[in-house]
mmCIF file of C-alpha atoms in Angstrom:
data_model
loop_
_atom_site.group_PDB
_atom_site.id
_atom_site.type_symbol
_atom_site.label_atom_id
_atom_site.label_comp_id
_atom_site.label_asym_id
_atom_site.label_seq_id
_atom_site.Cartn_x
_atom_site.Cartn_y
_atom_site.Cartn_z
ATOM 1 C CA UNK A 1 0.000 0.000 0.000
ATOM 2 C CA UNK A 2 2.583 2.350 0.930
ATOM 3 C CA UNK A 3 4.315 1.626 -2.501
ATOM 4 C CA UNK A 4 1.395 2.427 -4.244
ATOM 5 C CA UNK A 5 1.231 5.642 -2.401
ATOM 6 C CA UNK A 6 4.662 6.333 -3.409
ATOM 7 C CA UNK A 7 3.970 6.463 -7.137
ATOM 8 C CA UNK A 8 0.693 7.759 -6.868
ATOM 9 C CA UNK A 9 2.699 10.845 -4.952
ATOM 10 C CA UNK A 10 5.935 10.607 -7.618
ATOM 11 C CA UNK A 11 3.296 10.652 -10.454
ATOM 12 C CA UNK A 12 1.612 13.923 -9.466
ATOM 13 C CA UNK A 13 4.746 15.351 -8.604
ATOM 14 C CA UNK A 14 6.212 14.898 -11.996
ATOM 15 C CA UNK A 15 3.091 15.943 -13.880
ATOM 16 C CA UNK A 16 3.531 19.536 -11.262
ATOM 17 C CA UNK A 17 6.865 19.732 -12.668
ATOM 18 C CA UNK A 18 5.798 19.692 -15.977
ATOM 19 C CA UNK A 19 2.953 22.392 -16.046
ATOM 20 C CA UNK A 20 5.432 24.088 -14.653
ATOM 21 C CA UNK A 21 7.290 25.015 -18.198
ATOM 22 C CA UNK A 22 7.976 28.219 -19.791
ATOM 23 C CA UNK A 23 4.362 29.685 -20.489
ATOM 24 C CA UNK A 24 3.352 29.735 -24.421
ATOM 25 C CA UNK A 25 2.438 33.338 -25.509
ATOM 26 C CA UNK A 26 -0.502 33.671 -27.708
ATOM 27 C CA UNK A 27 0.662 35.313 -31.048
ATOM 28 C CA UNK A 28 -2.134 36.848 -33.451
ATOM 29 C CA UNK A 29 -1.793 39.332 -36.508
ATOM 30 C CA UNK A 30 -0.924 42.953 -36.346
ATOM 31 C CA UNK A 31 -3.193 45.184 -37.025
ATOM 32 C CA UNK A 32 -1.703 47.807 -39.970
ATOM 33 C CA UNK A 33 -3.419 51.275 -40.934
ATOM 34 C CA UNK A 34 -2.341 54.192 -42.399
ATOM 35 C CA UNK A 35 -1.488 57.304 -39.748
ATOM 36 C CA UNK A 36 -0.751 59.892 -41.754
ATOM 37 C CA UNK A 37 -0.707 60.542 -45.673
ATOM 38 C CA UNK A 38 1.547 63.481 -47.290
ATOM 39 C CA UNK A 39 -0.116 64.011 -50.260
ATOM 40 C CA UNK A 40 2.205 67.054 -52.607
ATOM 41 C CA UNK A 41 1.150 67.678 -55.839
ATOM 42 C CA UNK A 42 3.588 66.039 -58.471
ATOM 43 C CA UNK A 43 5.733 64.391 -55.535
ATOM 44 C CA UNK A 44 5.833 60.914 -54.160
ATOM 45 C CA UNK A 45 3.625 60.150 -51.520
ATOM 46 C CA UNK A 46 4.884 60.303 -47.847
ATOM 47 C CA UNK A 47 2.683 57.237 -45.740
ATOM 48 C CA UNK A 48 2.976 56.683 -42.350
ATOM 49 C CA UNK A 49 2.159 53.245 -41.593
ATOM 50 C CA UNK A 50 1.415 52.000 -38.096
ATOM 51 C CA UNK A 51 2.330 48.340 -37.047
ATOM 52 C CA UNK A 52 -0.329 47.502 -34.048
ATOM 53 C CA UNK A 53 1.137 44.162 -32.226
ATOM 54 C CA UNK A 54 -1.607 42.186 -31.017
ATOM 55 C CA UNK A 55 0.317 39.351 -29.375
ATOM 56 C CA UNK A 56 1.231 38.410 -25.522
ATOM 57 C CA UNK A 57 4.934 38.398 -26.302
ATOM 58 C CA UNK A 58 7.502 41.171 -28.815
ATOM 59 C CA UNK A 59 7.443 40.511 -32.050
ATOM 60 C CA UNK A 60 10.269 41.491 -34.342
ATOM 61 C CA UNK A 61 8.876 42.824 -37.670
ATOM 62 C CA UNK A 62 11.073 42.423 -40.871
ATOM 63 C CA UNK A 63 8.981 42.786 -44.292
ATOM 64 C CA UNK A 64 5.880 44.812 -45.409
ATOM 65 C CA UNK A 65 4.497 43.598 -48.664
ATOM 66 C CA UNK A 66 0.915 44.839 -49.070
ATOM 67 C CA UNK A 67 -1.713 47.261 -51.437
ATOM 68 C CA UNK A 68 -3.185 50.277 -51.223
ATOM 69 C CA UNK A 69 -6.860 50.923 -51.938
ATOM 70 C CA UNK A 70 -7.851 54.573 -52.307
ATOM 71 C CA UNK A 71 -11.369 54.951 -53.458
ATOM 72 C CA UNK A 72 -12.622 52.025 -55.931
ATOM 73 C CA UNK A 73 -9.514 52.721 -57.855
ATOM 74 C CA UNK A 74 -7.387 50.008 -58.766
ATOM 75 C CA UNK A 75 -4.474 49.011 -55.732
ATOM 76 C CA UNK A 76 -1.172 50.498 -55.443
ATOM 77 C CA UNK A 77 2.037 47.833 -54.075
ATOM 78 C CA UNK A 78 3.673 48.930 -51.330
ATOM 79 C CA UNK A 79 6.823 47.324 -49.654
ATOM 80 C CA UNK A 80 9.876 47.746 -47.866
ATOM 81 C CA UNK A 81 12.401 46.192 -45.980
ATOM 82 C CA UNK A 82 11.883 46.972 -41.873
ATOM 83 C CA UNK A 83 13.431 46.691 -39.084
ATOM 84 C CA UNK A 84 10.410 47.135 -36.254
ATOM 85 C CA UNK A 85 11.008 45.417 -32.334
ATOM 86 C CA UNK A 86 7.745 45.896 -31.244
ATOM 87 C CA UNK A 87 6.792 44.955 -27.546
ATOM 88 C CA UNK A 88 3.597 43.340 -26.448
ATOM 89 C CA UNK A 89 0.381 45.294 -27.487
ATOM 90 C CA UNK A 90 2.485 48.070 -28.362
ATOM 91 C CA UNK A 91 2.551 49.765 -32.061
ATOM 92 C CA UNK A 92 5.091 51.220 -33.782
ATOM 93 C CA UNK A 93 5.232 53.461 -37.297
ATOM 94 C CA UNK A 94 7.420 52.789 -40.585
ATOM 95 C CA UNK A 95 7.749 56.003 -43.015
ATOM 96 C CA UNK A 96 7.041 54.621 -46.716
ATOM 97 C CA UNK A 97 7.257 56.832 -50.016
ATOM 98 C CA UNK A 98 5.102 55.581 -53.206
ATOM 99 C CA UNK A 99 4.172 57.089 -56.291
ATOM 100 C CA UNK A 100 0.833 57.087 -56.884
ATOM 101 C CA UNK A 101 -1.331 56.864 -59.935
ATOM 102 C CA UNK A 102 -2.803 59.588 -61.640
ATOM 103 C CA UNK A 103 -6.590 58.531 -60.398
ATOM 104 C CA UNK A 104 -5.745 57.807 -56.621
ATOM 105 C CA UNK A 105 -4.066 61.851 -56.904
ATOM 106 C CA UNK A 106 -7.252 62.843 -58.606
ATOM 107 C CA UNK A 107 -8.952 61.349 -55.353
ATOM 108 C CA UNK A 108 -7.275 62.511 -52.858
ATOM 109 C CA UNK A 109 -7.238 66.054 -54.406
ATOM 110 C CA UNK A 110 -10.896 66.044 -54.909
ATOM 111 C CA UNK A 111 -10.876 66.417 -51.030
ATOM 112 C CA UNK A 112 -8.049 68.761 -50.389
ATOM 113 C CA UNK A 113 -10.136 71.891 -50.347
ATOM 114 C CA UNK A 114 -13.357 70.167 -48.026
ATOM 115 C CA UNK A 115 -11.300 70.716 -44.592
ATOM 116 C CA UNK A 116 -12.437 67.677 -42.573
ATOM 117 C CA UNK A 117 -15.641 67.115 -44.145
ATOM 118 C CA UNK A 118 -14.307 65.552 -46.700
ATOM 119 C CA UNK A 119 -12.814 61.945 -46.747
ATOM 120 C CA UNK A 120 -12.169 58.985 -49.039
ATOM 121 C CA UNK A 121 -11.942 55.742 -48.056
ATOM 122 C CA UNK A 122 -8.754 53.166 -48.102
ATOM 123 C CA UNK A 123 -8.027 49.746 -47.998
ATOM 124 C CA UNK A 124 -4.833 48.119 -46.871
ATOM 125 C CA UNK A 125 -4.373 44.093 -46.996
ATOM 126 C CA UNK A 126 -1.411 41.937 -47.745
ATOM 127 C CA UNK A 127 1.580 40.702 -44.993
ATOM 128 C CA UNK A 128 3.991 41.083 -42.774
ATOM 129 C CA UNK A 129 6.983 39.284 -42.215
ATOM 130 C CA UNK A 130 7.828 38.707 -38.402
ATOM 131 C CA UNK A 131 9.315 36.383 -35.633
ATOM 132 C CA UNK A 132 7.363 35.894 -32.621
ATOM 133 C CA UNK A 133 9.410 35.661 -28.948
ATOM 134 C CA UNK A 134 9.543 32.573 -29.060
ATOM 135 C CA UNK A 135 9.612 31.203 -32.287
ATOM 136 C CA UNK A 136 12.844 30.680 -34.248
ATOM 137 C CA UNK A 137 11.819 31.508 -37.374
ATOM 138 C CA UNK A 138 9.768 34.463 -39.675
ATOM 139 C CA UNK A 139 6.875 33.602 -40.461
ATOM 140 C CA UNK A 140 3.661 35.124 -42.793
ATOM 141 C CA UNK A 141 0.905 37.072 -40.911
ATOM 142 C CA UNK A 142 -1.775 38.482 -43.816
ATOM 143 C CA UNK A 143 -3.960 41.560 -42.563
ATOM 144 C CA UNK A 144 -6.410 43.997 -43.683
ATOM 145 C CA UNK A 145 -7.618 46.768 -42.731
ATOM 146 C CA UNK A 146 -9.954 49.464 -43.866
ATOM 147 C CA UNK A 147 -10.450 53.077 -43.120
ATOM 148 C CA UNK A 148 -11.010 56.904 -44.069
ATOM 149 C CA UNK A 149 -8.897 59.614 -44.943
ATOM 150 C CA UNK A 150 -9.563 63.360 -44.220
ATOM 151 C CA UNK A 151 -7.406 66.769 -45.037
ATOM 152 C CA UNK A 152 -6.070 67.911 -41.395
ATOM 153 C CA UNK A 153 -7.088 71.195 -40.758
ATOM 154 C CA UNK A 154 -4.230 73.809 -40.810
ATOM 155 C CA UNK A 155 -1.357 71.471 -42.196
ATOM 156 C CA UNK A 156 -1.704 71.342 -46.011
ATOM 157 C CA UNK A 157 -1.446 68.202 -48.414
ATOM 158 C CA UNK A 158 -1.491 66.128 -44.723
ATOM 159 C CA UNK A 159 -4.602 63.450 -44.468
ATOM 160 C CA UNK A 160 -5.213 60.912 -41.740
#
C-alpha cells in the first residue's frame, strides 16, 4: 500500500513539474493602418504606416508587402524592408514613399479643399513578415484593414 502511495505521490509530482514550463504566448496578426498621408502635388507620396502588435509576447517585424486601396480605384504595391522590435500590445510606425497613380491623386485632391468634411476611403491588406518571442523563425501574418482619410485642418497636403 505504501508503494502504491509512493507512485501515486511521484506521479503527481512529476506531472507539477511539468505544467510548470515556460508559459506559451498567444501570437495573433498585427493590425496595420495608415497614420498619416503626405499628399504634394507632383511628388511621391509620404505614408505613415502603423504596425499595431496584437500578441502576448515582442514581435520582431522584418517585411511589409501589401496594397493600397484609395477609393474604388485600382491598388497600389507597397513594400519595404523593416526593421520594427515591437513589444507586447504596443505599435510602432514605418515612413514609406510611393508614387501614386494619376486617379488615386485625382482622389485625394478632390478632397483637399473640403477641410475635414471631406474623406475617401482606403483599404490596406497583404503581410507582414515577423518572428514571434519565441519562435525561431519568420513567419507570414496576412492583414487587412480598412479606413477613411480626411485633409487635417491647418497642415496642407497632410490626411489621416
Amino acid at each position: 500500500m505504501t508503494h502504491l502511495v509512493r507512485l501515486l505521490a511521484l506521479a503527481c509530482l512529476s506531472a507539477a513539474l511539468v505544467a510548470c514550463g515556460p508559459p506559451r504566448k498567444s501570437v495573433f496578426p498585427p493590425t496595420v493602418t495608415i497614420q498619416q498621408l503626405q499628399a504634394v502635388p507632383g511628388k511621391p507620396w509620404k505614408l505613415t504606416v502603423r504596425v499595431q502588435n496584437n500578441s502576448y509576447g515582442e514581435m520582431d517585424f522584418s517585411a511589409l508587402d501589401a496594397s493600397l486601396h484609395v477609393a474604388d480605384l485600382p491598388p497600389m504595391p507597397m513594400g519595404k524592408a523593416i526593421e520594427l522590435d515591437v513589444p507586447a500590445f504596443a505599435a510602432d510606425v514605418v515612413e514609406l514613399e510611393i508614387t501614386p497613380t494619376a486617379p488615386m491623386a485625382a482622389a485625394i485632391a478632390a478632397i483637399a479643399d473640403k477641410g475635414s468634411s471631406g474623406s475617401v476611403a482606403y483599404r490596406v491588406d497583404g503581410l507582414m513578415m515577423a518572428k514571434p518571442e519565441q519562435e525561431k523563425k519568420q513567419r507570414p501574418f496576412d492583414f487587412q484593414a480598412r479606413g477613411w482619410l480626411s485633409p487635417v485642418p491647418g497642415i496642407p497636403n497632410t490626411y489621416r
